[in-house]
mmCIF file of C-alpha atoms and ligand atoms in Angstrom:
data_model
loop_
_atom_site.group_PDB
_atom_site.id
_atom_site.type_symbol
_atom_site.label_atom_id
_atom_site.label_comp_id
_atom_site.label_asym_id
_atom_site.label_seq_id
_atom_site.Cartn_x
_atom_site.Cartn_y
_atom_site.Cartn_z
ATOM 1 C CA UNK A 1047 -1.850 -22.067 8.071
ATOM 2 C CA UNK A 1048 1.386 -20.725 6.452
ATOM 3 C CA UNK A 1049 2.209 -17.018 6.945
ATOM 4 C CA UNK A 1050 3.265 -14.787 3.872
ATOM 5 C CA UNK A 1051 4.670 -11.201 4.363
ATOM 6 C CA UNK A 1052 5.516 -8.449 1.979
ATOM 7 C CA UNK A 1053 5.783 -4.670 1.843
ATOM 8 C CA UNK A 1054 6.029 -1.865 -0.875
ATOM 9 C CA UNK A 1055 7.974 1.245 -0.384
ATOM 10 C CA UNK A 1056 5.944 3.982 -2.183
ATOM 11 C CA UNK A 1057 8.784 6.329 -3.055
ATOM 12 C CA UNK A 1058 6.430 7.247 -5.777
ATOM 13 C CA UNK A 1059 3.027 6.303 -7.013
ATOM 14 C CA UNK A 1060 2.457 2.472 -7.441
ATOM 15 C CA UNK A 1061 2.372 1.277 -11.013
ATOM 16 C CA UNK A 1062 1.454 -1.610 -12.978
ATOM 17 C CA UNK A 1063 4.914 -3.390 -12.204
ATOM 18 C CA UNK A 1064 4.199 -3.108 -8.687
ATOM 19 C CA UNK A 1065 0.747 -4.694 -9.099
ATOM 20 C CA UNK A 1066 1.479 -7.418 -11.490
ATOM 21 C CA UNK A 1067 4.991 -8.400 -9.843
ATOM 22 C CA UNK A 1068 3.656 -8.093 -6.261
ATOM 23 C CA UNK A 1069 0.311 -6.606 -5.276
ATOM 24 C CA UNK A 1070 -2.000 -8.888 -7.111
ATOM 25 C CA UNK A 1071 -0.191 -11.971 -5.498
ATOM 26 C CA UNK A 1072 -0.856 -10.307 -2.072
ATOM 27 C CA UNK A 1073 -4.386 -10.323 -2.854
ATOM 28 C CA UNK A 1074 -4.620 -13.903 -4.260
ATOM 29 C CA UNK A 1075 -2.570 -15.154 -1.347
ATOM 30 C CA UNK A 1076 -4.852 -13.982 1.444
ATOM 31 C CA UNK A 1077 -7.388 -16.669 0.538
ATOM 32 C CA UNK A 1078 -4.880 -19.406 1.215
ATOM 33 C CA UNK A 1079 -2.311 -17.902 3.779
ATOM 34 C CA UNK A 1080 -2.220 -15.605 6.782
ATOM 35 C CA UNK A 1081 -1.241 -12.543 4.894
ATOM 36 C CA UNK A 1082 0.799 -9.524 6.380
ATOM 37 C CA UNK A 1083 1.242 -6.664 4.099
ATOM 38 C CA UNK A 1084 2.786 -3.413 5.312
ATOM 39 C CA UNK A 1085 3.847 0.086 3.965
ATOM 40 C CA UNK A 1086 7.515 0.338 4.186
ATOM 41 C CA UNK A 1087 7.540 3.996 5.156
ATOM 42 C CA UNK A 1088 11.170 3.605 6.867
ATOM 43 C CA UNK A 1089 12.383 2.315 3.687
ATOM 44 C CA UNK A 1090 10.995 5.371 1.738
ATOM 45 C CA UNK A 1091 13.108 7.696 3.620
ATOM 46 C CA UNK A 1092 16.301 6.156 2.396
ATOM 47 C CA UNK A 1093 16.023 8.478 -0.676
ATOM 48 C CA UNK A 1094 15.173 12.203 -0.310
ATOM 49 C CA UNK A 1095 11.456 13.032 -0.777
ATOM 50 C CA UNK A 1096 9.310 15.965 -0.241
ATOM 51 C CA UNK A 1097 7.341 15.396 3.092
ATOM 52 C CA UNK A 1098 4.041 16.384 1.259
ATOM 53 C CA UNK A 1099 4.784 14.031 -1.562
ATOM 54 C CA UNK A 1100 5.750 11.237 0.782
ATOM 55 C CA UNK A 1101 2.509 11.646 2.649
ATOM 56 C CA UNK A 1102 0.388 11.587 -0.428
ATOM 57 C CA UNK A 1103 2.181 8.265 -1.567
ATOM 58 C CA UNK A 1104 1.651 6.465 1.706
ATOM 59 C CA UNK A 1105 -1.874 7.313 1.919
ATOM 60 C CA UNK A 1106 -2.471 6.384 -1.689
ATOM 61 C CA UNK A 1107 -0.520 3.162 -1.265
ATOM 62 C CA UNK A 1108 -2.821 2.148 1.552
ATOM 63 C CA UNK A 1109 -5.875 3.093 -0.430
ATOM 64 C CA UNK A 1110 -4.481 1.132 -3.435
ATOM 65 C CA UNK A 1111 -3.878 -2.010 -1.185
ATOM 66 C CA UNK A 1112 -7.517 -2.019 -0.393
ATOM 67 C CA UNK A 1113 -8.623 -0.947 -3.716
ATOM 68 C CA UNK A 1114 -6.667 -3.967 -5.243
ATOM 69 C CA UNK A 1115 -8.459 -6.251 -2.969
ATOM 70 C CA UNK A 1116 -6.571 -6.616 0.056
ATOM 71 C CA UNK A 1117 -9.157 -7.295 2.738
ATOM 72 C CA UNK A 1118 -8.494 -6.170 6.318
ATOM 73 C CA UNK A 1119 -10.554 -8.901 7.664
ATOM 74 C CA UNK A 1120 -8.288 -11.327 6.012
ATOM 75 C CA UNK A 1121 -4.922 -9.692 5.973
ATOM 76 C CA UNK A 1122 -3.065 -7.551 8.497
ATOM 77 C CA UNK A 1123 -2.317 -4.218 7.071
ATOM 78 C CA UNK A 1124 -0.198 -1.709 8.704
ATOM 79 C CA UNK A 1125 2.437 1.181 8.523
ATOM 80 C CA UNK A 1126 5.925 -0.017 9.254
ATOM 81 C CA UNK A 1127 6.588 3.043 11.669
ATOM 82 C CA UNK A 1128 3.438 2.071 13.752
ATOM 83 C CA UNK A 1129 5.334 -1.093 14.980
ATOM 84 C CA UNK A 1130 8.533 0.327 16.444
ATOM 85 C CA UNK A 1131 10.090 -3.164 16.677
ATOM 86 C CA UNK A 1132 11.041 -3.011 12.986
ATOM 87 C CA UNK A 1133 13.747 -0.277 13.467
ATOM 88 C CA UNK A 1134 14.981 -1.930 16.637
ATOM 89 C CA UNK A 1135 15.196 -5.301 15.219
ATOM 90 C CA UNK A 1136 16.582 -3.781 11.940
ATOM 91 C CA UNK A 1137 19.546 -2.474 13.938
ATOM 92 C CA UNK A 1138 20.121 -5.830 15.419
ATOM 93 C CA UNK A 1139 20.124 -7.352 11.969
ATOM 94 C CA UNK A 1140 22.555 -4.642 10.788
ATOM 95 C CA UNK A 1141 24.961 -5.871 13.409
ATOM 96 C CA UNK A 1142 24.858 -9.443 12.130
ATOM 97 C CA UNK A 1143 25.430 -8.610 8.492
ATOM 98 C CA UNK A 1144 28.765 -8.397 7.079
ATOM 99 C CA UNK A 1145 29.913 -5.330 4.819
ATOM 100 C CA UNK A 1146 30.866 -7.788 2.196
ATOM 101 C CA UNK A 1147 27.176 -9.032 1.894
ATOM 102 C CA UNK A 1148 25.790 -5.337 1.667
ATOM 103 C CA UNK A 1149 28.524 -4.482 -0.973
ATOM 104 C CA UNK A 1150 26.993 -7.258 -3.132
ATOM 105 C CA UNK A 1151 23.583 -6.030 -3.314
ATOM 106 C CA UNK A 1152 22.935 -4.965 -6.746
ATOM 107 C CA UNK A 1153 20.201 -2.639 -6.165
ATOM 108 C CA UNK A 1154 22.661 -0.290 -4.135
ATOM 109 C CA UNK A 1155 25.437 -1.076 -6.707
ATOM 110 C CA UNK A 1156 23.436 0.024 -9.582
ATOM 111 C CA UNK A 1157 22.441 3.252 -7.946
ATOM 112 C CA UNK A 1158 26.166 3.926 -7.335
ATOM 113 C CA UNK A 1159 26.987 2.856 -10.749
ATOM 114 C CA UNK A 1160 24.568 5.568 -12.228
ATOM 115 C CA UNK A 1161 26.710 8.201 -10.472
ATOM 116 C CA UNK A 1162 23.815 9.248 -8.183
ATOM 117 C CA UNK A 1163 25.400 11.596 -5.531
ATOM 118 C CA UNK A 1164 24.891 11.777 -1.925
ATOM 119 C CA UNK A 1165 23.425 8.144 -1.353
ATOM 120 C CA UNK A 1166 22.500 7.815 2.360
ATOM 121 C CA UNK A 1167 23.897 5.254 4.790
ATOM 122 C CA UNK A 1168 20.087 4.171 5.299
ATOM 123 C CA UNK A 1169 19.963 3.149 1.694
ATOM 124 C CA UNK A 1170 23.200 1.080 2.084
ATOM 125 C CA UNK A 1171 21.942 -0.792 5.156
ATOM 126 C CA UNK A 1172 18.329 -1.173 3.947
ATOM 127 C CA UNK A 1173 18.277 -4.746 3.142
ATOM 128 C CA UNK A 1174 19.052 -5.180 6.849
ATOM 129 C CA UNK A 1175 15.928 -3.320 7.738
ATOM 130 C CA UNK A 1176 14.019 -5.620 5.333
ATOM 131 C CA UNK A 1177 15.363 -8.623 6.880
ATOM 132 C CA UNK A 1178 13.973 -7.475 10.196
ATOM 133 C CA UNK A 1179 10.636 -6.824 8.608
ATOM 134 C CA UNK A 1180 10.468 -10.330 7.530
ATOM 135 C CA UNK A 1181 11.905 -12.166 10.566
ATOM 136 C CA UNK A 1182 9.968 -10.278 13.195
ATOM 137 C CA UNK A 1183 6.901 -12.264 11.916
ATOM 138 C CA UNK A 1184 8.341 -15.807 11.282
ATOM 139 C CA UNK A 1185 7.043 -15.373 7.608
ATOM 140 C CA UNK A 1186 7.177 -18.633 5.597
ATOM 141 C CA UNK A 1187 7.107 -16.899 2.256
ATOM 142 C CA UNK A 1188 7.904 -13.504 0.841
ATOM 143 C CA UNK A 1189 6.060 -12.611 -2.500
ATOM 144 C CA UNK A 1190 8.148 -10.071 -4.383
ATOM 145 C CA UNK A 1191 9.335 -9.231 -7.877
ATOM 146 C CA UNK A 1192 12.551 -10.286 -9.270
ATOM 147 C CA UNK A 1193 14.717 -7.323 -8.193
ATOM 148 C CA UNK A 1194 13.886 -8.084 -4.383
ATOM 149 C CA UNK A 1195 14.996 -11.768 -4.627
ATOM 150 C CA UNK A 1196 18.638 -10.861 -3.502
ATOM 151 C CA UNK A 1197 17.459 -9.063 -0.385
ATOM 152 C CA UNK A 1198 15.299 -11.977 0.574
ATOM 153 C CA UNK A 1199 18.300 -14.429 0.167
ATOM 154 C CA UNK A 1200 20.345 -12.062 2.323
ATOM 155 C CA UNK A 1201 17.540 -12.213 4.886
ATOM 156 C CA UNK A 1202 17.829 -16.074 4.650
ATOM 157 C CA UNK A 1203 21.385 -16.094 5.138
ATOM 158 C CA UNK A 1204 21.328 -13.832 8.311
ATOM 159 C CA UNK A 1205 18.512 -15.805 9.832
ATOM 160 C CA UNK A 1206 20.572 -18.950 9.353
ATOM 161 C CA UNK A 1207 23.711 -17.437 10.899
ATOM 162 C CA UNK A 1208 21.844 -16.301 13.733
ATOM 163 C CA UNK A 1209 20.084 -19.376 14.448
ATOM 164 C CA UNK A 1210 23.224 -21.174 14.544
ATOM 165 C CA UNK A 1211 24.730 -18.830 16.916
ATOM 166 C CA UNK A 1212 21.763 -18.223 19.245
ATOM 167 C CA UNK A 1213 19.629 -21.314 18.795
ATOM 168 C CA UNK A 1214 16.488 -21.518 16.699
ATOM 169 C CA UNK A 1215 15.257 -17.882 16.707
ATOM 170 C CA UNK A 1216 13.784 -17.361 13.206
ATOM 171 C CA UNK A 1217 11.915 -19.332 10.533
ATOM 172 C CA UNK A 1218 14.164 -19.054 7.387
ATOM 173 C CA UNK A 1219 11.696 -17.434 4.674
ATOM 174 C CA UNK A 1220 11.430 -18.355 1.022
ATOM 175 C CA UNK A 1221 10.988 -15.780 -1.638
ATOM 176 C CA UNK A 1222 7.934 -16.329 -4.103
ATOM 177 C CA UNK A 1223 8.624 -14.865 -7.508
ATOM 178 C CA UNK A 1224 5.904 -15.160 -9.958
ATOM 179 C CA UNK A 1225 6.625 -17.010 -13.128
ATOM 180 C CA UNK A 1226 5.081 -14.365 -15.436
ATOM 181 C CA UNK A 1227 5.144 -10.677 -14.734
ATOM 182 C CA UNK A 1228 8.147 -10.866 -12.019
ATOM 183 C CA UNK A 1229 9.801 -8.076 -13.915
ATOM 184 C CA UNK A 1230 7.471 -5.959 -15.986
ATOM 185 C CA UNK A 1231 9.527 -3.458 -18.326
ATOM 186 C CA UNK A 1232 9.242 0.009 -19.184
ATOM 187 C CA UNK A 1233 7.008 0.682 -22.318
ATOM 188 C CA UNK A 1234 9.637 2.880 -23.953
ATOM 189 C CA UNK A 1235 12.823 1.148 -22.833
ATOM 190 C CA UNK A 1236 12.043 -2.465 -22.649
ATOM 191 C CA UNK A 1237 15.335 -3.231 -21.458
ATOM 192 C CA UNK A 1238 14.799 -1.502 -18.402
ATOM 193 C CA UNK A 1239 12.321 -2.294 -15.508
ATOM 194 C CA UNK A 1240 9.095 -0.402 -15.205
ATOM 195 C CA UNK A 1241 9.954 1.976 -12.339
ATOM 196 C CA UNK A 1242 8.418 4.720 -10.431
ATOM 197 C CA UNK A 1243 11.780 6.787 -11.222
ATOM 198 C CA UNK A 1244 10.878 6.777 -14.936
ATOM 199 C CA UNK A 1245 12.013 10.203 -16.075
ATOM 200 C CA UNK A 1246 10.084 10.515 -19.140
ATOM 201 C CA UNK A 1247 6.807 9.272 -17.395
ATOM 202 C CA UNK A 1248 5.720 7.492 -20.620
ATOM 203 C CA UNK A 1249 6.999 4.101 -20.079
ATOM 204 C CA UNK A 1250 5.372 3.596 -16.682
ATOM 205 C CA UNK A 1251 1.586 3.027 -16.177
ATOM 206 C CA UNK A 1252 0.691 4.402 -12.724
ATOM 207 C CA UNK A 1253 -2.349 2.697 -11.222
ATOM 208 C CA UNK A 1254 -4.071 6.140 -10.870
ATOM 209 C CA UNK A 1255 -3.213 7.159 -14.527
ATOM 210 C CA UNK A 1256 -6.303 8.554 -16.206
ATOM 211 C CA UNK A 1257 -7.563 5.766 -18.529
ATOM 212 C CA UNK A 1258 -7.067 7.814 -21.706
ATOM 213 C CA UNK A 1259 -3.510 8.365 -20.636
ATOM 214 C CA UNK A 1260 -2.701 4.830 -19.758
ATOM 215 C CA UNK A 1261 -4.285 3.793 -23.317
ATOM 216 C CA UNK A 1262 -1.978 6.338 -24.998
ATOM 217 C CA UNK A 1263 1.158 4.974 -23.096
ATOM 218 C CA UNK A 1264 0.178 1.399 -24.319
ATOM 219 C CA UNK A 1265 -0.383 2.520 -27.882
ATOM 220 C CA UNK A 1266 2.992 4.472 -27.943
ATOM 221 C CA UNK A 1267 5.163 1.635 -26.490
ATOM 222 C CA UNK A 1268 8.045 0.659 -28.346
ATOM 223 C CA UNK A 1269 7.975 -2.556 -30.337
ATOM 224 C CA UNK A 1270 10.195 -3.702 -33.453
ATOM 225 C CA UNK A 1271 10.025 -4.324 -37.097
ATOM 226 C CA UNK A 1272 9.525 -8.200 -36.867
ATOM 227 C CA UNK A 1273 5.777 -7.843 -37.311
ATOM 228 C CA UNK A 1274 5.136 -10.985 -35.167
ATOM 229 C CA UNK A 1275 3.285 -11.169 -31.911
ATOM 230 C CA UNK A 1276 5.910 -13.630 -30.554
ATOM 231 C CA UNK A 1277 7.395 -14.166 -26.820
ATOM 232 C CA UNK A 1278 11.207 -13.803 -27.310
ATOM 233 C CA UNK A 1279 12.419 -11.207 -24.491
ATOM 234 C CA UNK A 1280 15.862 -11.133 -26.331
ATOM 235 C CA UNK A 1281 14.835 -10.293 -30.026
ATOM 236 C CA UNK A 1282 11.232 -8.823 -29.135
ATOM 237 C CA UNK A 1283 11.627 -7.258 -25.666
ATOM 238 C CA UNK A 1284 8.782 -4.669 -26.251
ATOM 239 C CA UNK A 1285 6.135 -7.317 -27.560
ATOM 240 C CA UNK A 1286 7.197 -9.827 -24.992
ATOM 241 C CA UNK A 1287 6.611 -7.387 -22.312
ATOM 242 C CA UNK A 1288 3.074 -6.670 -23.742
ATOM 243 C CA UNK A 1289 2.443 -10.361 -23.841
ATOM 244 C CA UNK A 1290 3.435 -10.540 -20.197
ATOM 245 C CA UNK A 1291 1.087 -7.634 -19.221
ATOM 246 C CA UNK A 1292 -1.724 -9.141 -21.130
ATOM 247 C CA UNK A 1293 -1.391 -12.674 -19.800
ATOM 248 C CA UNK A 1294 -1.059 -11.466 -16.138
ATOM 249 C CA UNK A 1295 -4.027 -9.290 -16.445
ATOM 250 C CA UNK A 1296 -6.351 -12.020 -17.927
ATOM 251 C CA UNK A 1297 -5.911 -14.510 -15.222
ATOM 252 C CA UNK A 1298 -2.499 -15.879 -16.548
ATOM 253 C CA UNK A 1299 -3.984 -16.820 -19.870
ATOM 254 C CA UNK A 1300 -1.095 -18.823 -21.649
ATOM 255 C CA UNK A 1301 1.196 -16.796 -23.641
ATOM 256 C CA UNK A 1302 1.030 -19.300 -26.571
ATOM 257 C CA UNK A 1303 -2.711 -18.975 -26.662
ATOM 258 C CA UNK A 1304 -2.491 -15.074 -27.086
ATOM 259 C CA UNK A 1305 0.302 -15.643 -29.846
ATOM 260 C CA UNK A 1306 -2.056 -17.834 -31.646
ATOM 261 C CA UNK A 1307 -4.977 -15.344 -31.411
ATOM 262 C CA UNK A 1308 -2.753 -12.644 -33.099
ATOM 263 C CA UNK A 1309 -1.257 -14.572 -35.685
ATOM 264 C CA UNK A 1310 -1.136 -12.591 -38.783
ATOM 265 C CA UNK A 1311 -2.550 -9.359 -37.029
ATOM 266 C CA UNK A 1312 -0.780 -6.098 -36.726
ATOM 267 C CA UNK A 1313 0.810 -4.571 -33.856
ATOM 268 C CA UNK A 1314 -2.015 -1.958 -33.713
ATOM 269 C CA UNK A 1315 -4.685 -4.738 -33.106
ATOM 270 C CA UNK A 1316 -2.426 -6.310 -30.293
ATOM 271 C CA UNK A 1317 -1.714 -3.065 -28.569
ATOM 272 C CA UNK A 1318 -5.447 -2.202 -28.504
ATOM 273 C CA UNK A 1319 -6.219 -5.553 -26.840
ATOM 274 C CA UNK A 1320 -3.453 -4.900 -24.235
ATOM 275 C CA UNK A 1321 -4.756 -1.328 -23.653
ATOM 276 C CA UNK A 1322 -8.366 -2.544 -23.148
ATOM 277 C CA UNK A 1323 -7.305 -4.994 -20.438
ATOM 278 C CA UNK A 1324 -5.016 -2.426 -18.836
ATOM 279 C CA UNK A 1325 -7.746 -0.072 -18.967
ATOM 280 C CA UNK A 1326 -10.492 -2.282 -17.652
ATOM 281 C CA UNK A 1327 -8.307 -3.264 -14.731
ATOM 282 C CA UNK A 1328 -7.391 0.346 -13.834
ATOM 283 C CA UNK A 1329 -11.135 1.396 -13.868
ATOM 284 C CA UNK A 1330 -11.966 -1.304 -11.360
ATOM 285 C CA UNK A 1331 -9.037 -0.137 -9.135
ATOM 286 C CA UNK A 1332 -9.833 3.577 -9.509
ATOM 287 C CA UNK A 1333 -13.460 3.227 -8.683
ATOM 288 C CA UNK A 1334 -12.700 1.352 -5.385
ATOM 289 C CA UNK A 1335 -9.989 3.985 -4.607
ATOM 290 C CA UNK A 1336 -12.491 6.791 -5.037
ATOM 291 C CA UNK A 1337 -14.855 5.068 -2.677
ATOM 292 C CA UNK A 1338 -12.144 4.114 -0.126
ATOM 293 C CA UNK A 1339 -10.430 7.671 -0.052
ATOM 294 C CA UNK A 1340 -13.804 9.232 1.005
ATOM 295 C CA UNK A 1341 -14.425 6.827 3.795
ATOM 296 C CA UNK A 1342 -12.632 6.051 7.149
ATOM 297 C CA UNK A 1343 -11.445 2.752 6.046
ATOM 298 C CA UNK A 1344 -7.782 3.779 5.556
ATOM 299 C CA UNK A 1345 -7.622 4.963 9.463
ATOM 300 C CA UNK A 1346 -9.468 1.911 10.878
ATOM 301 C CA UNK A 1347 -7.432 -0.563 8.780
ATOM 302 C CA UNK A 1348 -4.068 0.912 9.849
ATOM 303 C CA UNK A 1349 -4.980 1.003 13.709
ATOM 304 C CA UNK A 1350 -6.265 -2.432 13.942
ATOM 305 C CA UNK A 1351 -3.313 -3.871 11.658
ATOM 306 C CA UNK A 1352 -0.849 -2.228 13.734
ATOM 307 C CA UNK A 1353 -2.421 -3.558 16.897
ATOM 308 C CA UNK A 1354 -2.286 -7.163 15.548
ATOM 309 C CA UNK A 1355 1.198 -6.854 14.080
ATOM 310 C CA UNK A 1356 2.667 -5.172 17.131
ATOM 311 C CA UNK A 1357 1.765 -8.194 19.584
ATOM 312 C CA UNK A 1358 3.754 -10.544 17.144
ATOM 313 C CA UNK A 1359 6.618 -8.235 16.749
ATOM 314 C CA UNK A 1360 7.031 -7.473 20.274
ATOM 315 C CA UNK A 1361 7.103 -11.063 21.332
ATOM 316 C CA UNK A 1362 9.849 -11.960 18.505
ATOM 317 C CA UNK A 1363 12.009 -8.793 19.499
ATOM 318 C CA UNK A 1364 12.012 -9.897 23.274
ATOM 319 C CA UNK A 1365 13.027 -13.301 22.430
ATOM 320 C CA UNK A 1366 15.966 -12.169 20.106
ATOM 321 C CA UNK A 1367 17.234 -9.526 22.633
ATOM 322 C CA UNK A 1368 17.059 -12.326 25.323
ATOM 323 C CA UNK A 1369 18.945 -14.802 23.331
ATOM 324 C CA UNK A 1370 21.628 -12.287 22.463
ATOM 325 C CA UNK A 1371 22.061 -11.475 26.219
ATOM 326 C CA UNK A 1372 20.930 -7.583 25.838
ATOM 327 C CA UNK A 1373 18.110 -7.683 28.331
ATOM 328 C CA UNK A 1374 18.578 -7.164 32.149
ATOM 329 C CA UNK A 1375 14.967 -7.717 33.084
ATOM 330 C CA UNK A 1376 13.521 -10.323 31.140
ATOM 331 C CA UNK A 1377 10.310 -9.505 29.337
ATOM 332 C CA UNK A 1378 7.266 -11.787 30.235
HETATM 333 P P1 LIG B 649 10.791 0.956 -8.238
HETATM 334 O O1 LIG B 649 11.932 0.621 -8.843
HETATM 335 O O2 LIG B 649 9.627 1.322 -9.049
HETATM 336 O O3 LIG B 649 10.975 2.134 -7.203
HETATM 337 P P2 LIG B 649 10.925 -0.801 -6.083
HETATM 338 O O4 LIG B 649 11.184 -2.357 -6.477
HETATM 339 O O5 LIG B 649 12.176 -0.204 -5.783
HETATM 340 O O6 LIG B 649 10.201 -0.288 -7.379
HETATM 341 P P3 LIG B 649 8.580 -1.083 -4.514
HETATM 342 O O7 LIG B 649 7.666 -0.161 -4.955
HETATM 343 O O8 LIG B 649 8.503 -1.173 -3.017
HETATM 344 O O9 LIG B 649 10.158 -0.706 -4.906
HETATM 345 O O10 LIG B 649 8.172 -2.492 -5.177
HETATM 346 C C1 LIG B 649 7.106 -3.185 -4.558
HETATM 347 C C2 LIG B 649 7.119 -4.441 -5.248
HETATM 348 O O11 LIG B 649 6.814 -4.309 -6.505
HETATM 349 C C3 LIG B 649 8.378 -5.473 -4.950
HETATM 350 O O12 LIG B 649 7.951 -6.674 -4.744
HETATM 351 C C4 LIG B 649 8.931 -5.244 -6.406
HETATM 352 O O13 LIG B 649 9.929 -6.415 -6.549
HETATM 353 C C5 LIG B 649 7.859 -5.168 -7.207
HETATM 354 N N1 LIG B 649 7.984 -4.557 -8.560
HETATM 355 C C6 LIG B 649 8.772 -3.271 -8.754
HETATM 356 N N2 LIG B 649 8.951 -3.094 -9.968
HETATM 357 C C7 LIG B 649 8.311 -4.222 -10.817
HETATM 358 C C8 LIG B 649 8.252 -4.366 -11.995
HETATM 359 N N3 LIG B 649 8.714 -3.553 -12.872
HETATM 360 N N4 LIG B 649 7.881 -5.671 -12.412
HETATM 361 C C9 LIG B 649 7.528 -6.495 -11.517
HETATM 362 N N5 LIG B 649 7.465 -6.261 -9.959
HETATM 363 C C10 LIG B 649 8.038 -4.971 -9.788
HETATM 364 N N1 LIG B 650 12.654 -3.560 -0.282
HETATM 365 C C1 LIG B 650 11.114 -3.720 -0.884
HETATM 366 C C2 LIG B 650 10.123 -3.210 -0.056
HETATM 367 C C3 LIG B 650 10.243 -3.892 1.365
HETATM 368 C C4 LIG B 650 9.767 -5.484 1.569
HETATM 369 C C5 LIG B 650 10.020 -5.642 2.852
HETATM 370 C C6 LIG B 650 9.467 -6.463 0.760
HETATM 371 C C7 LIG B 650 10.586 -3.549 2.634
HETATM 372 N N2 LIG B 650 10.382 -4.517 3.493
HETATM 373 C C8 LIG B 650 9.745 -6.850 3.408
HETATM 374 C C9 LIG B 650 9.278 -7.757 1.144
HETATM 375 C C10 LIG B 650 9.414 -7.985 2.471
HETATM 376 C C11 LIG B 650 11.028 -3.034 -2.274
HETATM 377 O O1 LIG B 650 11.871 -2.112 -2.442
HETATM 378 N N3 LIG B 650 10.309 -3.370 -2.977
#
């Protein structure tokens, strides 16, 4: 069975972009693949966060993994720091990555270009930790949104380089980017991606938003004056984004079919249909979230997940350190 691995770094509350671009695919994939889904809490501290806020985000992220349908019996779910091999292989990866490669990472460059001050060294080397997350488990596929594709490509490059130098150490993973919904845009600024760090809070639908707030955000989303429900991300970015949301949340219903349904109808009707589907999805997730947070499922899931992951990670790390010549007493 092929292995799939992905993680989310909950530096804020999870939103609809995370669900459509990543989480919903983790859930689908667990039927067909061996799924490993972790919470990237080391990645979270690459940006400054209040400890109490971080803790709440981490807790909610596990609860939302489960509420969205990840099943601890089928998938391995764990917290990154519970498997210490991530940090150790992360350093090894860092030592096999060139500065020139890190300098090309657009996520870091974008933050720098925005003039954000005091960016940390951890944020700069973050893609090397991500490479370790993936390569520790010999993952075949990595389902992520469009913004993470470049990091998976760097992972491939470093894996190939190390395989060449030390012999076959790592499986070279492939990114899996969804055809629709890989980049859900902000509802208020449809030229920017929907993001946790949305300052106005109006362009981003959080999975735990009260339903009436989520509805208001959809109804207040920015559209255009062309009065036509048509998919054209250049000319009609707002409407195209809503079409992607509606299609993704209705079992990937073809966008052409949705355009036909709304031919001759106003944007009000279209937005109401999007809001209905969004609220129906959030309602299911939130009901599950409430059930999960009042049980001990989070604790048992993380304990069992870490145990399973650690066995795989320890074996791979030992193999890598031996190949590099770092060990004195060989492990096993
Ligand atoms: P953010 O910009 O909201 O902080 P992120 O991409 O930096 O998000 P994560 O929350 O860890 O960090 O993202 C988890 C997953 O969700 C990744 O696979 C990412 O590609 C995907 N994702 C994030 N935002 C979107 C979006 N707007 N549309 C589609 N997928 C997204
Ligand atoms: N960098 C990713 C989160 C992440 C990840 C990973 C995703 C950390 N490690 C390994 C896939 C595989 C992000 O910011 N979304």
